[in-house]
Coordinates of N, CA and C in Angstrom, one line a residue:
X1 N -25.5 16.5 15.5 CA -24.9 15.2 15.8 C -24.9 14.3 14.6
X2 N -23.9 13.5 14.6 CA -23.6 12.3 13.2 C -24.1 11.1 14.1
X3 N -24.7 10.2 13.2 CA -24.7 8.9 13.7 C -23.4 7.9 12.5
X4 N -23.2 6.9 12.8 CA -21.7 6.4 12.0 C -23.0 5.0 12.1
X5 N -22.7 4.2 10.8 CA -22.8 2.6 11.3 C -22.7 2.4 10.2
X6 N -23.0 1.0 10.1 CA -22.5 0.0 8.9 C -24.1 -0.4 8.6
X7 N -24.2 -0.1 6.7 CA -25.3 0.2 6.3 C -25.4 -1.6 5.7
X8 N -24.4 -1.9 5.5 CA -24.0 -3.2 4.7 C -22.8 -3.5 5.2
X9 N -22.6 -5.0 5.0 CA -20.7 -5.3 5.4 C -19.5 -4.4 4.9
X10 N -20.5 -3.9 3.6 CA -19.2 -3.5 2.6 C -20.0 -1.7 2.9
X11 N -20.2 -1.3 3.4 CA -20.7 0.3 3.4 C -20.7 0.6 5.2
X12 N -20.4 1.5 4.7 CA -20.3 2.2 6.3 C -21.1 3.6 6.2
X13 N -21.5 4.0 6.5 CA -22.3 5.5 6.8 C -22.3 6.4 7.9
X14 N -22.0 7.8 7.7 CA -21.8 8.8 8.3 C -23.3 9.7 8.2
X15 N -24.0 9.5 8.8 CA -25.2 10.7 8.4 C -25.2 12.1 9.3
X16 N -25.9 12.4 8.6 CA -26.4 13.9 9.5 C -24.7 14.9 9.7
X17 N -24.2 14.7 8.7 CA -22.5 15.0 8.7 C -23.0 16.8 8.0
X18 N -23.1 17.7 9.1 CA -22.7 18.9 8.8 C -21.5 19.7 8.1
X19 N -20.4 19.8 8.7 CA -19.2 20.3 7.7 C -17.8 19.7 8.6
X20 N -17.1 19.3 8.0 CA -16.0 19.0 7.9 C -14.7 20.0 7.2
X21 N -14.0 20.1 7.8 CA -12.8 21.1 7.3 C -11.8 19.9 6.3
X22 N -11.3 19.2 6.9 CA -10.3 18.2 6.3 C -10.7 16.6 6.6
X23 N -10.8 16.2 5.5 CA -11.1 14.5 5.9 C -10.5 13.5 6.7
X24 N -9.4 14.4 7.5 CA -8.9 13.4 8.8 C -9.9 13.7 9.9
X25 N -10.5 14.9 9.9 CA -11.4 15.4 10.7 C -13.1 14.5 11.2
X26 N -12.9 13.4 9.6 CA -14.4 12.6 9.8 C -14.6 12.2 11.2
X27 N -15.8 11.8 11.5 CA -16.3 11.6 12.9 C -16.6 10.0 12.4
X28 N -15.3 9.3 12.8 CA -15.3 7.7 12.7 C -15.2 6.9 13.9
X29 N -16.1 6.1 13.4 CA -16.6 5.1 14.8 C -14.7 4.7 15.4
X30 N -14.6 4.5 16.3 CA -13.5 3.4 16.5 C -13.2 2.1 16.2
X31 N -12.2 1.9 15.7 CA -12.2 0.2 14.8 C -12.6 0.5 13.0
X32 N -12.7 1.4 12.8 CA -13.1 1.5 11.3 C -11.3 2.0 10.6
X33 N -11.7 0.6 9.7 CA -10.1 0.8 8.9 C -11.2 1.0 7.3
X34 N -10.2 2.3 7.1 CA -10.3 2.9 5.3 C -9.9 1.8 4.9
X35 N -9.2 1.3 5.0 CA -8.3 0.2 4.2 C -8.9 -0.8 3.6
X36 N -10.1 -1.2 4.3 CA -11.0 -1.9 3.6 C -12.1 -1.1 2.6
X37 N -12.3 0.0 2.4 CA -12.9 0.4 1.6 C -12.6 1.7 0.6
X38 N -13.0 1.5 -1.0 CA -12.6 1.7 -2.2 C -12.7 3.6 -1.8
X39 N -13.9 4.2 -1.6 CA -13.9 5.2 -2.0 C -15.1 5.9 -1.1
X40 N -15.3 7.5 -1.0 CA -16.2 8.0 -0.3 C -17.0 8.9 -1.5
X41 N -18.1 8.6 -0.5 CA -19.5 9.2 -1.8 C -20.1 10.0 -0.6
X42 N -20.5 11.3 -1.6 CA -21.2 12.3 -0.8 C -22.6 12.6 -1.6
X43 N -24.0 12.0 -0.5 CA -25.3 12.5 -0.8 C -26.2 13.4 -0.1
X44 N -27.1 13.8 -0.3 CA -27.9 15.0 -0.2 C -28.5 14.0 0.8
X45 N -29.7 14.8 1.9 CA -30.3 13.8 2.8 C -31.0 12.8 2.8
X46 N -31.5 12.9 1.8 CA -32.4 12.1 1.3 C -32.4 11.2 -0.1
X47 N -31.3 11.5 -0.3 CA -30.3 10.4 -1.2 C -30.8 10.9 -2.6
X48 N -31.6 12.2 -3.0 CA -31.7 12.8 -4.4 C -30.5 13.4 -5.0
X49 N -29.6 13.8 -4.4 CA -28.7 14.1 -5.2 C -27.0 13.8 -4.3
X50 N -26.9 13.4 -6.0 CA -25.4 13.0 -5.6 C -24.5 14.1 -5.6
X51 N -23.5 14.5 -4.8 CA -22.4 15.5 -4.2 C -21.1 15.5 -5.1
X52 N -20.6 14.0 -5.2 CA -19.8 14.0 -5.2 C -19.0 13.1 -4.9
X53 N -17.8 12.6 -4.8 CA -17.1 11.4 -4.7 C -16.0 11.7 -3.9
X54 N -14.7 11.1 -3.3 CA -13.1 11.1 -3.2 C -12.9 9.9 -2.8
X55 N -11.6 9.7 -3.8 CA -11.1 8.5 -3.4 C -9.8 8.7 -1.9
X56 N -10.1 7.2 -1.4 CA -8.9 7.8 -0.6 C -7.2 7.5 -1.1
X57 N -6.3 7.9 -0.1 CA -5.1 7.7 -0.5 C -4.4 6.4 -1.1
X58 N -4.0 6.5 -2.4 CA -3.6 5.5 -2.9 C -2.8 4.0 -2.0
X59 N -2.5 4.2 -1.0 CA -1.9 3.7 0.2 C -3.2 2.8 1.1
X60 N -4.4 3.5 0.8 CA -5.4 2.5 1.0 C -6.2 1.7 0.4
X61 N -5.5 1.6 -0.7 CA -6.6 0.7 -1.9 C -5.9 -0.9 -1.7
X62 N -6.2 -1.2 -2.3 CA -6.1 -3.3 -2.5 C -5.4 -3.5 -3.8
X63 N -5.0 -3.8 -4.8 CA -4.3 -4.0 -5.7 C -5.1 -5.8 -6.0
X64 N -5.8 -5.3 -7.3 CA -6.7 -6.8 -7.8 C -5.5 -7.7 -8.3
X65 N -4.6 -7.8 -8.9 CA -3.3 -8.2 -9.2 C -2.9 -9.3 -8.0
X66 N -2.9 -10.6 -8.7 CA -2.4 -11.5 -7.9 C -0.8 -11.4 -7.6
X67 N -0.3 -12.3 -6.3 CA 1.2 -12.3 -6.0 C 2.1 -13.4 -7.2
X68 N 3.0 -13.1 -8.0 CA 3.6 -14.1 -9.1 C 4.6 -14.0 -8.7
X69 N 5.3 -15.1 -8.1 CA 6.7 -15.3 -7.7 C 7.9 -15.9 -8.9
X70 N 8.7 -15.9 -9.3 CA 9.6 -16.5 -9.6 C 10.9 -16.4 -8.8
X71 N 11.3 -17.8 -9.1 CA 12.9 -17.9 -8.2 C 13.9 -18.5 -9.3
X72 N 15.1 -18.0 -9.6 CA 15.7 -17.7 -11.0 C 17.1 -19.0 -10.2
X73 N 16.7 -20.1 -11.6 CA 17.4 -20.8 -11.3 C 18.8 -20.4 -12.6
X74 N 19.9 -20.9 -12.1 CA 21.0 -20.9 -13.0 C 21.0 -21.8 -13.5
X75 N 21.3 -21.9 -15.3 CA 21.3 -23.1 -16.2 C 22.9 -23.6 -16.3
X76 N 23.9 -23.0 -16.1 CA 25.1 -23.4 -16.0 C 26.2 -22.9 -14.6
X77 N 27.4 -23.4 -14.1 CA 28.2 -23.0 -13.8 C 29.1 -22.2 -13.9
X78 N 29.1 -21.9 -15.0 CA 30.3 -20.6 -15.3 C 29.8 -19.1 -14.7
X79 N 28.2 -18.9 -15.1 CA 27.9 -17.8 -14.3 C 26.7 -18.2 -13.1
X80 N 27.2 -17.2 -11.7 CA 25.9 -17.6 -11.2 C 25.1 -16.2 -10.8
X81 N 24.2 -16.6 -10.6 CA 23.0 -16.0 -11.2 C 21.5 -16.6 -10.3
X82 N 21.1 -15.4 -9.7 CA 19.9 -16.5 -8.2 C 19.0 -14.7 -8.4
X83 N 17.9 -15.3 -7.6 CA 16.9 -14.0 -7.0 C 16.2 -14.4 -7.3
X84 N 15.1 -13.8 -7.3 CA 13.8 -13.4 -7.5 C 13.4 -12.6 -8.3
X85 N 12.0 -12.6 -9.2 CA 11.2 -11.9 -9.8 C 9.4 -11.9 -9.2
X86 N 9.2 -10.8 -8.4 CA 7.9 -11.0 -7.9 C 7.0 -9.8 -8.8
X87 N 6.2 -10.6 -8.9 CA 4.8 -9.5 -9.6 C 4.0 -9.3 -8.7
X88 N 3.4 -8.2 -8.5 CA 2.8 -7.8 -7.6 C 2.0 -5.8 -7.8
X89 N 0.9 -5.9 -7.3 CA 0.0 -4.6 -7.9 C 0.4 -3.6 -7.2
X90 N 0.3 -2.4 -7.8 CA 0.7 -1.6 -6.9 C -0.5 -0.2 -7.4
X91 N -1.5 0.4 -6.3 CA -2.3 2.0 -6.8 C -1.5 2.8 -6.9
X92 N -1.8 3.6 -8.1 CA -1.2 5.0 -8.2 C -2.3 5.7 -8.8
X93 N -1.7 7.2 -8.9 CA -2.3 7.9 -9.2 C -2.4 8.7 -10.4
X94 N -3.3 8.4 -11.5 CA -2.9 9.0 -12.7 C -3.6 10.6 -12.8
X95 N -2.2 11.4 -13.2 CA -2.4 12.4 -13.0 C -3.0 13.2 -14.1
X96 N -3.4 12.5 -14.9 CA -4.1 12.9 -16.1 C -5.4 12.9 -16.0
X97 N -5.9 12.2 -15.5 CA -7.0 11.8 -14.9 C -8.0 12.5 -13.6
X98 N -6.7 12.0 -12.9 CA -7.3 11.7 -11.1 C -7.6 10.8 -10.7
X99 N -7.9 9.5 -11.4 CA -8.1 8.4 -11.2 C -6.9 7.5 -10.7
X100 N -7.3 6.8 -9.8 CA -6.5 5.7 -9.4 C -6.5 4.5 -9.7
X101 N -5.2 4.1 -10.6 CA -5.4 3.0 -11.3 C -4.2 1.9 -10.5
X102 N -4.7 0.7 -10.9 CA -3.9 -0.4 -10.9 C -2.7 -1.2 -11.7
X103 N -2.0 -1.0 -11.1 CA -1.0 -1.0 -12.2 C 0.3 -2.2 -11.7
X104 N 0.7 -3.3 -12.8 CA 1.7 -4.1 -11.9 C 3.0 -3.6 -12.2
X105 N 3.8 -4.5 -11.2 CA 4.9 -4.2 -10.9 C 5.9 -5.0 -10.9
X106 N 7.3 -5.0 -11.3 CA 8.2 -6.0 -11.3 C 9.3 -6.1 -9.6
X107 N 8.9 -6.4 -8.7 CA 10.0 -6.8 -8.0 C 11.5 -7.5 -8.0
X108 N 12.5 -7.2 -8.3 CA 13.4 -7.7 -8.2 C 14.5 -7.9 -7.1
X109 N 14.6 -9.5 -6.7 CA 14.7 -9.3 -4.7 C 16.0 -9.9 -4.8
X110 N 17.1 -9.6 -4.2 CA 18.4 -9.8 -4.2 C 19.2 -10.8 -5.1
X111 N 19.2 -9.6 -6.6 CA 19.9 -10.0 -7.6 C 20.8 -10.1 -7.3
X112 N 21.8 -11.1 -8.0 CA 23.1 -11.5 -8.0 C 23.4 -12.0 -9.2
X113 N 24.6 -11.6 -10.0 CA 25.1 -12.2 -10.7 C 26.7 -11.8 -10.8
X114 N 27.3 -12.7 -11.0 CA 28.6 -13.1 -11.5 C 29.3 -14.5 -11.9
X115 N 30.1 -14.1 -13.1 CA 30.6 -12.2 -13.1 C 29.2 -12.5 -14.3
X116 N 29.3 -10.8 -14.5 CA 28.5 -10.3 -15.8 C 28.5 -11.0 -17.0
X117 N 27.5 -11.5 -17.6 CA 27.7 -12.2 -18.6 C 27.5 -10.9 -19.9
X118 N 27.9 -11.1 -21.2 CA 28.1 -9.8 -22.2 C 26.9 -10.0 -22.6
X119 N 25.8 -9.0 -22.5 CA 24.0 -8.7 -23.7 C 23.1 -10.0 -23.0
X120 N 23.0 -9.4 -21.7 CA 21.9 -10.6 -21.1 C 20.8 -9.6 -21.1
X121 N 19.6 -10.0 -21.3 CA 18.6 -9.6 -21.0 C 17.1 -10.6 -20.6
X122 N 16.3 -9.9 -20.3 CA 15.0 -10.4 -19.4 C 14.2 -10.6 -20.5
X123 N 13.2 -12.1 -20.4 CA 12.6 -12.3 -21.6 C 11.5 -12.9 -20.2
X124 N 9.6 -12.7 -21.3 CA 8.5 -13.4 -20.3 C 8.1 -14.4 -21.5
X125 N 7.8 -15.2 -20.8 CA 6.9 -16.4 -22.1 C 5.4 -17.2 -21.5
X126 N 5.2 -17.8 -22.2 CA 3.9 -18.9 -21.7 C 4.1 -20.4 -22.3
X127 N 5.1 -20.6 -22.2 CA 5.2 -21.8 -22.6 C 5.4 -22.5 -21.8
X128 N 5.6 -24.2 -22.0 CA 6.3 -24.7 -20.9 C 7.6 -24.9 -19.9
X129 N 8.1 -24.2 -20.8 CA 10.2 -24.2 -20.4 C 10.2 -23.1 -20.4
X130 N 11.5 -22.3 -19.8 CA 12.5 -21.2 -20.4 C 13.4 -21.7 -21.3
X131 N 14.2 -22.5 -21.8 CA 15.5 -22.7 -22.2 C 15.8 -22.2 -23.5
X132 N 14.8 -21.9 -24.2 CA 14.5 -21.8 -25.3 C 14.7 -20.2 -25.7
X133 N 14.7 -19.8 -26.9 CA 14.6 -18.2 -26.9 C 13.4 -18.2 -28.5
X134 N 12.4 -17.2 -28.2 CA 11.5 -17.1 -29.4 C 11.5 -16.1 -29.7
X135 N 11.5 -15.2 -30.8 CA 11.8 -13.8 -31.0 C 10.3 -13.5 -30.7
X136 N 8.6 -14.1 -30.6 CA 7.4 -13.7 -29.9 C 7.9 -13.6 -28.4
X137 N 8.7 -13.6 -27.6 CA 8.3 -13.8 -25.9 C 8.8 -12.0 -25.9
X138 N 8.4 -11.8 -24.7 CA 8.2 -10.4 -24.2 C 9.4 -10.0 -23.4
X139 N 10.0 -9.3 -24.3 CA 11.2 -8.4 -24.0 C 11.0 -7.5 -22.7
X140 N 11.9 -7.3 -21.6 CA 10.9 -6.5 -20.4 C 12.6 -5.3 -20.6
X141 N 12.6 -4.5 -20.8 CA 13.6 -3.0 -21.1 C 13.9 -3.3 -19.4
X142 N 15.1 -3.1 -18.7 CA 15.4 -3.2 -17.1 C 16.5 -1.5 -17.5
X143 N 15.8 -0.7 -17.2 CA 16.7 1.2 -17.2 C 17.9 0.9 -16.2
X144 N 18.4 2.0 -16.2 CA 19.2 2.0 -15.5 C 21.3 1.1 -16.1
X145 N 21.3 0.6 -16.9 CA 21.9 -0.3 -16.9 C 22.9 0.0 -16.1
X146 N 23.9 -0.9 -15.3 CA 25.5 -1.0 -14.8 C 26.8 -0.5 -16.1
X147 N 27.6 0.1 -15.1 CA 29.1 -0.2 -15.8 C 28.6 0.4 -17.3
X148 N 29.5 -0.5 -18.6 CA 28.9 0.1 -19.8 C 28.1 -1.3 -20.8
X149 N 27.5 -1.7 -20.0 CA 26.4 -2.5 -20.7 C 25.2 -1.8 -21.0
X150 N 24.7 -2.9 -22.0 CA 23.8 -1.8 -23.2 C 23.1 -1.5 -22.4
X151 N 22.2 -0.5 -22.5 CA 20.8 -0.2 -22.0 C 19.8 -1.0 -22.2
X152 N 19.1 -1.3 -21.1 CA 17.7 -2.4 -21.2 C 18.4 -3.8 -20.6
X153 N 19.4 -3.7 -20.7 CA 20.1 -5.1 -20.2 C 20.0 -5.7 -18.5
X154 N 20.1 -6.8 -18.4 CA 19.6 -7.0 -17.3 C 21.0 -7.3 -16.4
X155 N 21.6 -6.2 -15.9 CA 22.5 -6.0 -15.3 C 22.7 -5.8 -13.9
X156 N 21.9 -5.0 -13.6 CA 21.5 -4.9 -11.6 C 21.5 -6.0 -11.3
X157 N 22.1 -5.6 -10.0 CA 21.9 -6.7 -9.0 C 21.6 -5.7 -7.8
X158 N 20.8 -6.6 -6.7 CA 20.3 -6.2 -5.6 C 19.0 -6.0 -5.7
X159 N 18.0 -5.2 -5.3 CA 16.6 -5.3 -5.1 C 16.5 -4.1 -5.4
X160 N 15.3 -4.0 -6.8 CA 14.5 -3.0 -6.7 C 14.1 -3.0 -7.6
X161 N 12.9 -2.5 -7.8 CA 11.7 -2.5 -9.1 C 11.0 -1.7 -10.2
X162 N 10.5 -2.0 -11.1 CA 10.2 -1.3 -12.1 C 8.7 -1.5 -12.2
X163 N 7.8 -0.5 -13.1 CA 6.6 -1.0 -13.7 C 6.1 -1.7 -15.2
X164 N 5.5 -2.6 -14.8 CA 5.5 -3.3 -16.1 C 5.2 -2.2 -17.4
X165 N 6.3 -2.5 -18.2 CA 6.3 -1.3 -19.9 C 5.1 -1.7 -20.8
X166 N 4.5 -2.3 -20.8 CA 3.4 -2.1 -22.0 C 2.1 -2.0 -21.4
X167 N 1.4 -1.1 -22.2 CA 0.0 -0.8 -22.0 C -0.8 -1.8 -23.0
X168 N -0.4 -2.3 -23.8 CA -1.3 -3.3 -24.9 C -1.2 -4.7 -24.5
X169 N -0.4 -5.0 -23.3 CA -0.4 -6.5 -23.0 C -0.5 -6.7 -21.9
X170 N -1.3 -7.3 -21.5 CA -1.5 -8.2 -20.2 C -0.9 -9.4 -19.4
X171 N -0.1 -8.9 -18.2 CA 1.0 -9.4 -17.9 C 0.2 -10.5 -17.3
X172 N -1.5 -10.8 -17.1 CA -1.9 -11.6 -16.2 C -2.2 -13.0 -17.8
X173 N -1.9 -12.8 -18.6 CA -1.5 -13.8 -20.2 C -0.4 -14.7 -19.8
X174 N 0.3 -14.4 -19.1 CA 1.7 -14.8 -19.1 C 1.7 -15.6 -17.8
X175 N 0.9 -15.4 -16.6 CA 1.1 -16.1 -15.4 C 1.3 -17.0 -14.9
X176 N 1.1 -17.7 -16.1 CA 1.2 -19.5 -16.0 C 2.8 -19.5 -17.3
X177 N 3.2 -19.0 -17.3 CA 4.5 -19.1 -18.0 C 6.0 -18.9 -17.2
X178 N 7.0 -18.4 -17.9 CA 8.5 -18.2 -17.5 C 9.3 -16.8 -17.3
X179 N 10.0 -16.8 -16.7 CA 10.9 -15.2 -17.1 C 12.2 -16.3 -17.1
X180 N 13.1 -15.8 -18.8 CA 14.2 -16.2 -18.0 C 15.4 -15.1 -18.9
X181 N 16.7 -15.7 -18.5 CA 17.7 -14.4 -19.1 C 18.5 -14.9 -20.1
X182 N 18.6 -14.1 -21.4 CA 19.1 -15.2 -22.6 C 20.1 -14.0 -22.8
X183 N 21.2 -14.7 -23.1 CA 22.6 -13.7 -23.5 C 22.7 -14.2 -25.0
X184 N 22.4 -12.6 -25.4 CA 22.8 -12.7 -27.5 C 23.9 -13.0 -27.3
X185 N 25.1 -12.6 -26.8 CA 26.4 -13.2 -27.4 C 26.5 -14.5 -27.8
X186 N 26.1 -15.0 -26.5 CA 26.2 -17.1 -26.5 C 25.2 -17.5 -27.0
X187 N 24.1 -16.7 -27.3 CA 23.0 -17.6 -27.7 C 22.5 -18.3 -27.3
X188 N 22.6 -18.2 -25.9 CA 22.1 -19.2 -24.3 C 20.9 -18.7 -23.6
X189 N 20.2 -19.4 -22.8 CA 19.8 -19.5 -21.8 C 20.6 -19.3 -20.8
X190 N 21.0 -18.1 -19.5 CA 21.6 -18.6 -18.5 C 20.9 -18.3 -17.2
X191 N 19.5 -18.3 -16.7 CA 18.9 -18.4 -16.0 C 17.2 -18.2 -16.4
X192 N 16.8 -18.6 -15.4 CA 15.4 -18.8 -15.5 C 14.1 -19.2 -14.4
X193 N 12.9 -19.0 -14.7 CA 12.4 -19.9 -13.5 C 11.0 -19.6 -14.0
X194 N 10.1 -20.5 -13.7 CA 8.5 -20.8 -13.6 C 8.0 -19.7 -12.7
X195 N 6.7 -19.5 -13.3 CA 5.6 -18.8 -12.5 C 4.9 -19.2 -11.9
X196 N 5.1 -18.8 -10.1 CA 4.3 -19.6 -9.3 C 3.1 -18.0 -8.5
X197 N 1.8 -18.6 -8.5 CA 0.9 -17.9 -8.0 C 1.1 -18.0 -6.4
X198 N 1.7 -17.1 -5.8 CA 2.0 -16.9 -4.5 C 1.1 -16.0 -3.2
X199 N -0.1 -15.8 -4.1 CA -1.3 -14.8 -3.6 C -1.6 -15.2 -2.5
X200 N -1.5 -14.8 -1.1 CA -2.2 -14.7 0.4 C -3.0 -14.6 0.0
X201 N -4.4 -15.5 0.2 CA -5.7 -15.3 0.7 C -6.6 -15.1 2.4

């Protein structure tokens, strides 16, 4: 027989756990959500030796990564140009590893633009404004491009996301700053918007 209980708020315990074929098969109390917890650890009876670990499915972890909203205002009338840019964490699974890492992500929620403006692309900063263009602010590559606009250009419209491209920079530097979209042809600013911390507590 197993007894199940909660050893700590944050620990739950399965003892006296003989064999198991598949880990849907655990013998879990009723009301016990994985969801609240990181990973499973396997020890010997008497807690001398350690077994072993498994994490569970990346679908049940928490993402440390706060919610960063932006809402992309248009700087002129000639093009319009609205949506959203939300940051937000998402687990996966590195397969190099096995480990399950944290990784952010760019949401993009019902782009619109027209018409197309020629060599717009997505720029991040920390400053006080967008309007401005710095050759330091952080160039974000958007794949995929439309039609025959360059590659990396910020051309999509409609909703869907990417992961943030650099491993050397920390997008949580930037969260008190801007995203906005600067077209090299005109040498403009034509949309933009502030970073607002949108995190459910």
């Amino acid at each position: 027989d197993y007894i199940a209980n909660n050893t700590k708020d944050s620990i739950y315990c399965v003892n006296n756990l003989k064999m198991v074929s598949l880990a849907r098969d655990f013998p879990l109390r009723e009301g016990f959500r994985p969801e609240t917890f990181g990973a499973a650890a396997l020890l010997s009876h008497d807690k001398s030796l350690y077994l072993g670990n498994c994490i569970y499915a990346e679908k049940y972890q928490s993402s440390l990564y706060p919610t960063l909203t932006t809402i992309l205002e248009k700087t002129t009338d000639d093009y319009d140009i609205s949506g959203s840019i939300v940051v937000s964490g998402q687990i996966k699974r590195d397969f190099s590893t096995g480990d399950a890492i944290d990784v952010p992500v760019l949401n993009f929620n019902n782009i619109k633009i027209f018409p197309n403006p020629p060599d717009l692309f997505l720029y991040l900063n920390n400053r006080a404004g967008f309007y401005r263009f710095n050759k330091n602010d952080i160039f974000i590559h958007i794949p995929g491009a439309e039609n025959d606009y360059e590659d990396g250009s910020f051309s999509q419209t409609g909703t869907y996301k990417i992961e943030w491209p650099y491993d050397h920079i920390n997008i949580l530097d930037y969260q008190h700053g801007n995203w906005y979209l600067w077209c090299r042809t005109f040498e403009i600013t034509l949309a933009g918007g502030a970073i607002s911390n949108s995190t459910v507590i």
